Amino acid sequence: MTDVGRIGTAALGEDGPSVGVQGLGCMGMSFAYGPTDADASRATLERALELGVTLYDTADAYGAGDNERFLAPFFKAHRDEVVVATKFALSIPPEDPTRRIIRNDAPYIREAVEASLKRLDVDVIDLYYMHRRDLDVPIEETVGVMAELVREGKVKQLGLSEVTAGELRAAHGAHPIAAVQSEWSLFSRDIEARVVPAARELGVTLVPYSPLGRGFLTGSFADADQDLTADDFRRQMPRFTGANAAANAALLDPIRTVAEAHDATLGQIALAWVHQQSEIHDLPVIPIPGTRKPTRVEENTSATHITLTQEELALLEPIAKKVAGARYKDMAFTSAGRE
């Protein structure tokens, strides 16, 4: 495995702070990926900070606010060292906690930001994302409300998640957007066609979530139905079960070849590929792989020190086009489903 060392930095938006070139997705510490270990997760947060990770990503919908509450003590202890990113838009109806309703309206945004500020125990949210797009509300109106939060000192920077290039441009016209979050990995490259060029044009940082293909690219599981617990939401994703999973597992072979050449893990090569997209597409790219283990943070951050050759990039290039199954059952809520 590549040696552990502190990571470099990248700009978060044109006028934003410099943050670690790799962030940390915190969702799995209390939501979605089966059983959790609070002590291990807390140790993971601390180890990430030691290695130069400063962007920590959560959302109000992760465990109905539980993830924000879990992170609050860590943020309080290191408030001047970390950049807190959270999101709104996935409303959870009290009568059915398993459902999510997309809301981008002004009353909901104001209710959501106050609730997140309270749960996170912070005076201001550093980066506030619209988690998903409500097509019934013009995006300029949504961003207009978010801009009011900036003027009121409740939010510092604005972000969007899973938006199209057109939506990004319209939003940026209402208020500068610092970051766009979308799935981007060796398995998911749809944003490269339109969203990435728009972000580069506007000076927006790309924050790839699931850069490890929700763990599949690490080889940690081969079939969600067989390998993961019943409460793991990856069992609901088309590409991780049945014939799709079997077909996709075979796509890891070229990653193994490259990993062997670097004495690295599959996950490190997958992450190194994402990091190298910054140079290829000429814009800041700050992936946020999620983990609950300090050793995995060390592995992930070490990937920032790996540079793939042109031959290796060419070997990995065909993978995405061969992936079987969509990344969600319903792609209407993603940028790819609306472009």
mmCIF file of C-alpha atoms in Angstrom:
data_model
loop_
_atom_site.group_PDB
_atom_site.id
_atom_site.type_symbol
_atom_site.label_atom_id
_atom_site.label_comp_id
_atom_site.label_asym_id
_atom_site.label_seq_id
_atom_site.Cartn_x
_atom_site.Cartn_y
_atom_site.Cartn_z
ATOM 1 C CA MET A 1 0.000 0.000 0.000
ATOM 2 C CA THR A 2 1.177 3.523 -0.770
ATOM 3 C CA ASP A 3 2.627 5.325 2.252
ATOM 4 C CA VAL A 4 0.318 7.508 4.334
ATOM 5 C CA GLY A 5 0.995 11.243 4.261
ATOM 6 C CA ARG A 6 -0.865 14.517 4.597
ATOM 7 C CA ILE A 7 -2.882 15.397 1.560
ATOM 8 C CA GLY A 8 -2.653 18.537 -0.543
ATOM 9 C CA THR A 9 -5.274 21.245 -0.847
ATOM 10 C CA ALA A 10 -7.703 22.570 -3.438
ATOM 11 C CA ALA A 11 -9.973 25.588 -3.749
ATOM 12 C CA LEU A 12 -13.623 25.252 -2.774
ATOM 13 C CA GLY A 13 -15.217 27.577 -5.301
ATOM 14 C CA GLU A 14 -13.579 30.594 -6.919
ATOM 15 C CA ASP A 15 -13.506 32.716 -3.770
ATOM 16 C CA GLY A 16 -13.816 30.022 -1.118
ATOM 17 C CA PRO A 17 -11.397 28.499 1.343
ATOM 18 C CA SER A 18 -8.591 26.089 0.592
ATOM 19 C CA VAL A 19 -9.550 22.613 1.825
ATOM 20 C CA GLY A 20 -8.009 19.176 1.766
ATOM 21 C CA VAL A 21 -8.048 17.764 -1.764
ATOM 22 C CA GLN A 22 -10.039 14.820 -0.409
ATOM 23 C CA GLY A 23 -13.030 15.214 1.881
ATOM 24 C CA LEU A 24 -14.907 12.705 4.012
ATOM 25 C CA GLY A 25 -18.433 11.488 3.364
ATOM 26 C CA CYS A 26 -19.982 10.905 6.773
ATOM 27 C CA MET A 27 -23.359 9.386 5.869
ATOM 28 C CA GLY A 28 -22.403 5.799 6.627
ATOM 29 C CA MET A 29 -21.405 6.635 10.185
ATOM 30 C CA SER A 30 -25.048 6.582 11.191
ATOM 31 C CA PHE A 31 -27.114 5.690 8.141
ATOM 32 C CA ALA A 32 -27.629 3.429 5.100
ATOM 33 C CA TYR A 33 -24.687 1.027 5.185
ATOM 34 C CA GLY A 34 -25.704 -1.443 7.869
ATOM 35 C CA PRO A 35 -24.429 -1.695 11.484
ATOM 36 C CA THR A 36 -22.294 1.184 12.760
ATOM 37 C CA ASP A 37 -19.641 1.615 15.456
ATOM 38 C CA ALA A 38 -19.730 5.086 17.011
ATOM 39 C CA ASP A 39 -16.290 4.821 18.616
ATOM 40 C CA ALA A 40 -14.661 3.710 15.367
ATOM 41 C CA SER A 41 -16.425 6.500 13.488
ATOM 42 C CA ARG A 42 -15.201 9.115 15.957
ATOM 43 C CA ALA A 43 -11.663 7.789 15.596
ATOM 44 C CA THR A 44 -12.079 7.983 11.832
ATOM 45 C CA LEU A 45 -13.041 11.652 12.004
ATOM 46 C CA GLU A 46 -9.973 12.462 14.097
ATOM 47 C CA ARG A 47 -7.591 10.480 11.896
ATOM 48 C CA ALA A 48 -8.961 12.149 8.782
ATOM 49 C CA LEU A 49 -8.243 15.575 10.240
ATOM 50 C CA GLU A 50 -4.692 14.526 11.148
ATOM 51 C CA LEU A 51 -4.144 13.578 7.503
ATOM 52 C CA GLY A 52 -5.352 16.937 6.185
ATOM 53 C CA VAL A 53 -9.002 16.153 5.457
ATOM 54 C CA THR A 54 -10.939 19.329 6.265
ATOM 55 C CA LEU A 55 -14.208 19.038 4.255
ATOM 56 C CA TYR A 56 -16.803 16.910 6.093
ATOM 57 C CA ASP A 57 -20.026 16.086 4.280
ATOM 58 C CA THR A 58 -23.410 15.267 5.817
ATOM 59 C CA ALA A 59 -27.117 15.991 5.189
ATOM 60 C CA ASP A 60 -30.269 16.469 7.219
ATOM 61 C CA ALA A 61 -31.786 13.370 5.593
ATOM 62 C CA TYR A 62 -29.045 11.021 6.780
ATOM 63 C CA GLY A 63 -30.788 9.198 9.590
ATOM 64 C CA ALA A 64 -33.403 11.959 9.916
ATOM 65 C CA GLY A 65 -30.831 14.317 11.424
ATOM 66 C CA ASP A 66 -28.931 11.651 13.388
ATOM 67 C CA ASN A 67 -25.798 12.073 11.274
ATOM 68 C CA GLU A 68 -25.667 15.815 11.920
ATOM 69 C CA ARG A 69 -26.139 15.228 15.656
ATOM 70 C CA PHE A 70 -23.389 12.602 15.679
ATOM 71 C CA LEU A 71 -20.922 14.961 14.000
ATOM 72 C CA ALA A 72 -21.696 17.985 16.180
ATOM 73 C CA PRO A 73 -19.188 17.244 19.000
ATOM 74 C CA PHE A 74 -16.370 16.722 16.504
ATOM 75 C CA PHE A 75 -17.187 19.958 14.710
ATOM 76 C CA LYS A 76 -17.358 21.852 17.989
ATOM 77 C CA ALA A 77 -13.960 20.553 19.066
ATOM 78 C CA HIS A 78 -12.350 21.500 15.736
ATOM 79 C CA ARG A 79 -14.520 24.340 14.469
ATOM 80 C CA ASP A 80 -11.650 26.482 13.160
ATOM 81 C CA GLU A 81 -10.063 23.529 11.339
ATOM 82 C CA VAL A 82 -13.011 22.018 9.483
ATOM 83 C CA VAL A 83 -15.411 22.996 6.710
ATOM 84 C CA VAL A 84 -18.939 21.801 7.484
ATOM 85 C CA ALA A 85 -21.089 20.810 4.504
ATOM 86 C CA THR A 86 -24.699 19.749 4.848
ATOM 87 C CA LYS A 87 -27.781 19.620 2.641
ATOM 88 C CA PHE A 88 -31.533 20.203 2.497
ATOM 89 C CA ALA A 89 -34.327 19.071 0.149
ATOM 90 C CA LEU A 90 -35.204 15.494 1.166
ATOM 91 C CA SER A 91 -38.110 15.985 3.542
ATOM 92 C CA ILE A 92 -39.094 12.991 5.685
ATOM 93 C CA PRO A 93 -42.855 12.745 6.349
ATOM 94 C CA PRO A 94 -43.569 11.908 10.020
ATOM 95 C CA GLU A 95 -46.103 9.257 9.076
ATOM 96 C CA ASP A 96 -43.583 7.314 6.966
ATOM 97 C CA PRO A 97 -39.878 7.711 7.879
ATOM 98 C CA THR A 98 -38.868 5.496 4.952
ATOM 99 C CA ARG A 99 -40.101 8.052 2.387
ATOM 100 C CA ARG A 100 -38.336 11.137 1.039
ATOM 101 C CA ILE A 101 -40.195 14.089 -0.503
ATOM 102 C CA ILE A 102 -38.146 16.583 -2.502
ATOM 103 C CA ARG A 103 -38.795 20.157 -1.419
ATOM 104 C CA ASN A 104 -37.048 23.312 -2.639
ATOM 105 C CA ASP A 105 -39.623 25.876 -1.483
ATOM 106 C CA ALA A 106 -38.694 28.866 0.666
ATOM 107 C CA PRO A 107 -40.575 27.906 3.866
ATOM 108 C CA TYR A 108 -38.993 24.462 3.869
ATOM 109 C CA ILE A 109 -35.478 25.779 3.215
ATOM 110 C CA ARG A 110 -35.744 28.199 6.120
ATOM 111 C CA GLU A 111 -37.083 25.482 8.393
ATOM 112 C CA ALA A 112 -34.346 23.087 7.278
ATOM 113 C CA VAL A 113 -31.434 25.447 7.785
ATOM 114 C CA GLU A 114 -32.513 26.336 11.319
ATOM 115 C CA ALA A 115 -32.881 22.657 12.180
ATOM 116 C CA SER A 116 -29.445 21.820 10.760
ATOM 117 C CA LEU A 117 -27.776 24.714 12.584
ATOM 118 C CA LYS A 118 -29.269 23.441 15.829
ATOM 119 C CA ARG A 119 -28.344 19.788 15.273
ATOM 120 C CA LEU A 120 -24.821 20.642 14.154
ATOM 121 C CA ASP A 121 -24.440 23.116 17.027
ATOM 122 C CA VAL A 122 -22.773 25.700 14.791
ATOM 123 C CA ASP A 123 -23.432 29.390 14.170
ATOM 124 C CA VAL A 124 -22.947 29.112 10.410
ATOM 125 C CA ILE A 125 -22.888 26.316 7.828
ATOM 126 C CA ASP A 126 -19.801 26.592 5.649
ATOM 127 C CA LEU A 127 -21.277 24.917 2.550
ATOM 128 C CA TYR A 128 -25.025 24.438 2.141
ATOM 129 C CA TYR A 129 -26.247 22.186 -0.662
ATOM 130 C CA MET A 130 -29.570 21.733 -2.369
ATOM 131 C CA HIS A 131 -29.607 17.920 -2.131
ATOM 132 C CA ARG A 132 -32.036 17.223 -4.977
ATOM 133 C CA ARG A 133 -33.983 19.289 -7.484
ATOM 134 C CA ASP A 134 -37.716 19.925 -7.193
ATOM 135 C CA LEU A 135 -38.817 20.559 -10.774
ATOM 136 C CA ASP A 136 -41.923 22.427 -9.610
ATOM 137 C CA VAL A 137 -39.809 25.237 -8.141
ATOM 138 C CA PRO A 138 -37.646 27.384 -10.457
ATOM 139 C CA ILE A 139 -34.043 26.866 -9.439
ATOM 140 C CA GLU A 140 -33.464 30.624 -9.456
ATOM 141 C CA GLU A 141 -36.092 30.944 -6.693
ATOM 142 C CA THR A 142 -34.481 28.203 -4.613
ATOM 143 C CA VAL A 143 -31.021 29.700 -4.948
ATOM 144 C CA GLY A 144 -32.476 33.134 -4.228
ATOM 145 C CA VAL A 145 -33.625 31.883 -0.837
ATOM 146 C CA MET A 146 -30.254 30.227 -0.260
ATOM 147 C CA ALA A 147 -28.571 33.542 -1.105
ATOM 148 C CA GLU A 148 -30.658 35.230 1.575
ATOM 149 C CA LEU A 149 -29.196 32.761 4.075
ATOM 150 C CA VAL A 150 -25.717 33.885 3.021
ATOM 151 C CA ARG A 151 -26.615 37.537 3.538
ATOM 152 C CA GLU A 152 -28.076 36.675 6.932
ATOM 153 C CA GLY A 153 -24.835 34.986 7.994
ATOM 154 C CA LYS A 154 -26.345 31.525 8.377
ATOM 155 C CA VAL A 155 -24.486 30.056 5.408
ATOM 156 C CA LYS A 156 -21.122 30.900 3.843
ATOM 157 C CA GLN A 157 -21.150 29.137 0.467
ATOM 158 C CA LEU A 158 -23.770 27.480 -1.719
ATOM 159 C CA GLY A 159 -23.692 24.088 -3.381
ATOM 160 C CA LEU A 160 -25.952 21.976 -5.586
ATOM 161 C CA SER A 161 -26.228 18.212 -5.886
ATOM 162 C CA GLU A 162 -27.215 16.230 -8.983
ATOM 163 C CA VAL A 163 -28.041 19.197 -11.222
ATOM 164 C CA THR A 164 -27.781 19.479 -14.986
ATOM 165 C CA ALA A 165 -25.456 21.912 -16.743
ATOM 166 C CA GLY A 166 -28.413 24.158 -17.543
ATOM 167 C CA GLU A 167 -29.606 24.127 -13.954
ATOM 168 C CA LEU A 168 -26.102 24.952 -12.759
ATOM 169 C CA ARG A 169 -25.831 27.928 -15.098
ATOM 170 C CA ALA A 170 -29.263 29.243 -14.086
ATOM 171 C CA ALA A 171 -28.443 28.853 -10.401
ATOM 172 C CA HIS A 172 -25.035 30.489 -10.775
ATOM 173 C CA GLY A 173 -26.743 33.445 -12.396
ATOM 174 C CA ALA A 174 -28.794 33.962 -9.236
ATOM 175 C CA HIS A 175 -25.849 33.576 -6.834
ATOM 176 C CA PRO A 176 -22.311 32.174 -7.166
ATOM 177 C CA ILE A 177 -22.253 28.419 -6.670
ATOM 178 C CA ALA A 178 -19.119 27.089 -4.978
ATOM 179 C CA ALA A 179 -19.544 23.348 -5.504
ATOM 180 C CA VAL A 180 -21.522 20.773 -7.410
ATOM 181 C CA GLN A 181 -21.829 17.325 -5.890
ATOM 182 C CA SER A 182 -22.607 14.365 -8.109
ATOM 183 C CA GLU A 183 -21.655 10.726 -8.431
ATOM 184 C CA TRP A 184 -18.374 10.411 -10.343
ATOM 185 C CA SER A 185 -16.255 7.287 -10.510
ATOM 186 C CA LEU A 186 -14.855 4.663 -12.848
ATOM 187 C CA PHE A 187 -18.408 3.281 -12.918
ATOM 188 C CA SER A 188 -20.329 6.589 -13.227
ATOM 189 C CA ARG A 189 -19.095 9.184 -15.709
ATOM 190 C CA ASP A 190 -22.250 10.793 -17.114
ATOM 191 C CA ILE A 191 -21.421 14.241 -15.714
ATOM 192 C CA GLU A 192 -18.358 14.538 -17.941
ATOM 193 C CA ALA A 193 -20.482 15.324 -21.000
ATOM 194 C CA ARG A 194 -22.115 18.568 -19.815
ATOM 195 C CA VAL A 195 -21.895 19.221 -16.076
ATOM 196 C CA VAL A 196 -18.116 19.147 -15.787
ATOM 197 C CA PRO A 197 -17.574 21.597 -18.698
ATOM 198 C CA ALA A 198 -20.168 23.948 -17.201
ATOM 199 C CA ALA A 199 -18.497 23.788 -13.797
ATOM 200 C CA ARG A 200 -15.113 24.532 -15.340
ATOM 201 C CA GLU A 201 -16.567 27.491 -17.248
ATOM 202 C CA LEU A 202 -18.167 28.938 -14.095
ATOM 203 C CA GLY A 203 -15.318 28.273 -11.656
ATOM 204 C CA VAL A 204 -17.297 25.699 -9.678
ATOM 205 C CA THR A 205 -15.559 22.910 -7.757
ATOM 206 C CA LEU A 206 -16.667 19.320 -8.397
ATOM 207 C CA VAL A 207 -17.273 17.218 -5.285
ATOM 208 C CA PRO A 208 -17.706 13.592 -6.408
ATOM 209 C CA TYR A 209 -19.703 11.403 -4.053
ATOM 210 C CA SER A 210 -19.426 7.602 -4.167
ATOM 211 C CA PRO A 211 -16.035 7.804 -5.926
ATOM 212 C CA LEU A 212 -15.520 4.174 -4.873
ATOM 213 C CA GLY A 213 -18.777 3.032 -6.445
ATOM 214 C CA ARG A 214 -20.355 2.659 -2.978
ATOM 215 C CA GLY A 215 -17.607 0.184 -2.100
ATOM 216 C CA PHE A 216 -18.032 -2.054 -5.135
ATOM 217 C CA LEU A 217 -14.848 -0.707 -6.751
ATOM 218 C CA THR A 218 -12.839 -1.762 -3.691
ATOM 219 C CA GLY A 219 -13.895 -5.389 -4.097
ATOM 220 C CA SER A 220 -15.365 -5.360 -0.587
ATOM 221 C CA PHE A 221 -18.574 -6.992 -1.848
ATOM 222 C CA ALA A 222 -19.577 -8.736 -5.058
ATOM 223 C CA ASP A 223 -23.361 -9.069 -4.730
ATOM 224 C CA ALA A 224 -25.363 -6.839 -2.395
ATOM 225 C CA ASP A 225 -28.083 -9.436 -1.776
ATOM 226 C CA GLN A 226 -25.589 -12.074 -0.724
ATOM 227 C CA ASP A 227 -22.863 -10.001 0.954
ATOM 228 C CA LEU A 228 -24.621 -7.116 2.710
ATOM 229 C CA THR A 229 -27.028 -6.897 5.636
ATOM 230 C CA ALA A 230 -30.768 -6.532 5.069
ATOM 231 C CA ASP A 231 -30.746 -2.858 6.116
ATOM 232 C CA ASP A 232 -28.013 -1.859 3.636
ATOM 233 C CA PHE A 233 -29.588 0.357 0.970
ATOM 234 C CA ARG A 234 -27.143 -0.818 -1.714
ATOM 235 C CA ARG A 235 -29.384 -3.865 -2.028
ATOM 236 C CA GLN A 236 -31.884 -1.548 -3.731
ATOM 237 C CA MET A 237 -29.427 -0.400 -6.410
ATOM 238 C CA PRO A 238 -29.691 -2.187 -9.773
ATOM 239 C CA ARG A 239 -25.986 -2.508 -10.515
ATOM 240 C CA PHE A 240 -25.122 -4.309 -7.290
ATOM 241 C CA THR A 241 -27.377 -7.379 -7.430
ATOM 242 C CA GLY A 242 -27.956 -10.462 -9.542
ATOM 243 C CA ALA A 243 -26.668 -10.669 -13.093
ATOM 244 C CA ASN A 244 -25.680 -6.995 -13.077
ATOM 245 C CA ALA A 245 -23.410 -7.520 -10.070
ATOM 246 C CA ALA A 246 -21.775 -10.541 -11.675
ATOM 247 C CA ALA A 247 -21.117 -8.631 -14.894
ATOM 248 C CA ASN A 248 -19.780 -5.610 -13.052
ATOM 249 C CA ALA A 249 -17.463 -7.665 -10.844
ATOM 250 C CA ALA A 250 -15.612 -8.740 -13.990
ATOM 251 C CA LEU A 251 -14.940 -5.068 -14.768
ATOM 252 C CA LEU A 252 -12.611 -4.822 -11.781
ATOM 253 C CA ASP A 253 -9.891 -6.849 -13.545
ATOM 254 C CA PRO A 254 -8.134 -3.899 -15.230
ATOM 255 C CA ILE A 255 -8.221 -2.025 -11.908
ATOM 256 C CA ARG A 256 -6.464 -5.013 -10.320
ATOM 257 C CA THR A 257 -3.813 -4.892 -13.025
ATOM 258 C CA VAL A 258 -3.091 -1.229 -12.346
ATOM 259 C CA ALA A 259 -3.214 -1.755 -8.580
ATOM 260 C CA GLU A 260 -0.568 -4.473 -8.778
ATOM 261 C CA ALA A 261 1.738 -2.162 -10.713
ATOM 262 C CA HIS A 262 1.495 0.455 -7.953
ATOM 263 C CA ASP A 263 1.455 -1.968 -5.021
ATOM 264 C CA ALA A 264 -1.892 -0.354 -4.204
ATOM 265 C CA THR A 265 -5.435 -1.455 -3.432
ATOM 266 C CA LEU A 266 -8.338 -1.395 -5.876
ATOM 267 C CA GLY A 267 -9.870 1.487 -3.947
ATOM 268 C CA GLN A 268 -6.696 3.545 -4.153
ATOM 269 C CA ILE A 269 -6.569 3.206 -7.929
ATOM 270 C CA ALA A 270 -10.263 4.116 -8.223
ATOM 271 C CA LEU A 271 -9.670 7.216 -6.105
ATOM 272 C CA ALA A 272 -6.456 8.138 -7.887
ATOM 273 C CA TRP A 273 -8.423 8.061 -11.138
ATOM 274 C CA VAL A 274 -10.999 10.498 -9.737
ATOM 275 C CA HIS A 275 -8.296 12.828 -8.436
ATOM 276 C CA GLN A 276 -6.581 12.819 -11.824
ATOM 277 C CA GLN A 277 -9.776 14.108 -13.451
ATOM 278 C CA SER A 278 -8.885 17.496 -11.979
ATOM 279 C CA GLU A 279 -5.895 17.722 -14.305
ATOM 280 C CA ILE A 280 -7.698 16.115 -17.230
ATOM 281 C CA HIS A 281 -10.713 18.441 -17.053
ATOM 282 C CA ASP A 282 -8.905 21.492 -15.639
ATOM 283 C CA LEU A 283 -11.013 22.184 -12.561
ATOM 284 C CA PRO A 284 -10.798 21.499 -8.802
ATOM 285 C CA VAL A 285 -12.055 18.020 -7.895
ATOM 286 C CA ILE A 286 -12.527 17.078 -4.229
ATOM 287 C CA PRO A 287 -13.960 13.563 -3.846
ATOM 288 C CA ILE A 288 -15.648 12.607 -0.577
ATOM 289 C CA PRO A 289 -15.232 8.854 -0.090
ATOM 290 C CA GLY A 290 -17.089 7.618 2.960
ATOM 291 C CA THR A 291 -15.717 5.270 5.575
ATOM 292 C CA ARG A 292 -16.065 4.374 9.249
ATOM 293 C CA LYS A 293 -12.540 3.041 9.815
ATOM 294 C CA PRO A 294 -9.325 5.009 10.499
ATOM 295 C CA THR A 295 -7.279 2.519 8.465
ATOM 296 C CA ARG A 296 -9.540 3.064 5.491
ATOM 297 C CA VAL A 297 -9.066 6.835 5.742
ATOM 298 C CA GLU A 298 -5.327 6.244 5.634
ATOM 299 C CA GLU A 299 -5.765 4.070 2.558
ATOM 300 C CA ASN A 300 -8.021 6.578 0.837
ATOM 301 C CA THR A 301 -5.869 9.641 1.479
ATOM 302 C CA SER A 302 -2.784 7.759 0.303
ATOM 303 C CA ALA A 303 -4.452 7.573 -3.102
ATOM 304 C CA THR A 304 -3.810 11.307 -3.540
ATOM 305 C CA HIS A 305 -0.111 10.481 -3.944
ATOM 306 C CA ILE A 306 -0.658 8.062 -6.852
ATOM 307 C CA THR A 307 -0.316 9.257 -10.457
ATOM 308 C CA LEU A 308 -1.590 6.983 -13.194
ATOM 309 C CA THR A 309 0.234 6.765 -16.501
ATOM 310 C CA GLN A 310 -1.449 7.454 -19.815
ATOM 311 C CA GLU A 311 -1.333 3.736 -20.546
ATOM 312 C CA GLU A 312 -3.060 2.971 -17.244
ATOM 313 C CA LEU A 313 -5.715 5.607 -17.849
ATOM 314 C CA ALA A 314 -6.324 4.067 -21.280
ATOM 315 C CA LEU A 315 -6.726 0.637 -19.688
ATOM 316 C CA LEU A 316 -9.368 1.984 -17.296
ATOM 317 C CA GLU A 317 -11.148 4.134 -19.885
ATOM 318 C CA PRO A 318 -13.637 1.507 -21.230
ATOM 319 C CA ILE A 319 -14.977 0.433 -17.833
ATOM 320 C CA ALA A 320 -17.853 2.904 -17.415
ATOM 321 C CA LYS A 321 -19.423 2.097 -20.782
ATOM 322 C CA LYS A 322 -19.617 -1.589 -19.835
ATOM 323 C CA VAL A 323 -21.343 -1.154 -16.449
ATOM 324 C CA ALA A 324 -24.622 -3.085 -16.186
ATOM 325 C CA GLY A 325 -27.537 -1.407 -14.397
ATOM 326 C CA ALA A 326 -28.358 2.179 -13.477
ATOM 327 C CA ARG A 327 -26.933 3.814 -10.362
ATOM 328 C CA TYR A 328 -30.454 4.376 -8.977
ATOM 329 C CA LYS A 329 -33.781 2.684 -9.625
ATOM 330 C CA ASP A 330 -35.214 6.068 -10.602
ATOM 331 C CA MET A 331 -32.733 8.246 -12.443
ATOM 332 C CA ALA A 332 -35.191 11.149 -12.695
ATOM 333 C CA PHE A 333 -33.681 12.630 -9.555
ATOM 334 C CA THR A 334 -30.167 12.750 -11.025
ATOM 335 C CA SER A 335 -28.572 15.104 -13.509
ATOM 336 C CA ALA A 336 -28.169 12.231 -15.979
ATOM 337 C CA GLY A 337 -31.884 11.560 -15.863
ATOM 338 C CA ARG A 338 -32.694 15.130 -16.907
ATOM 339 C CA GLU A 339 -29.887 16.141 -19.302
#
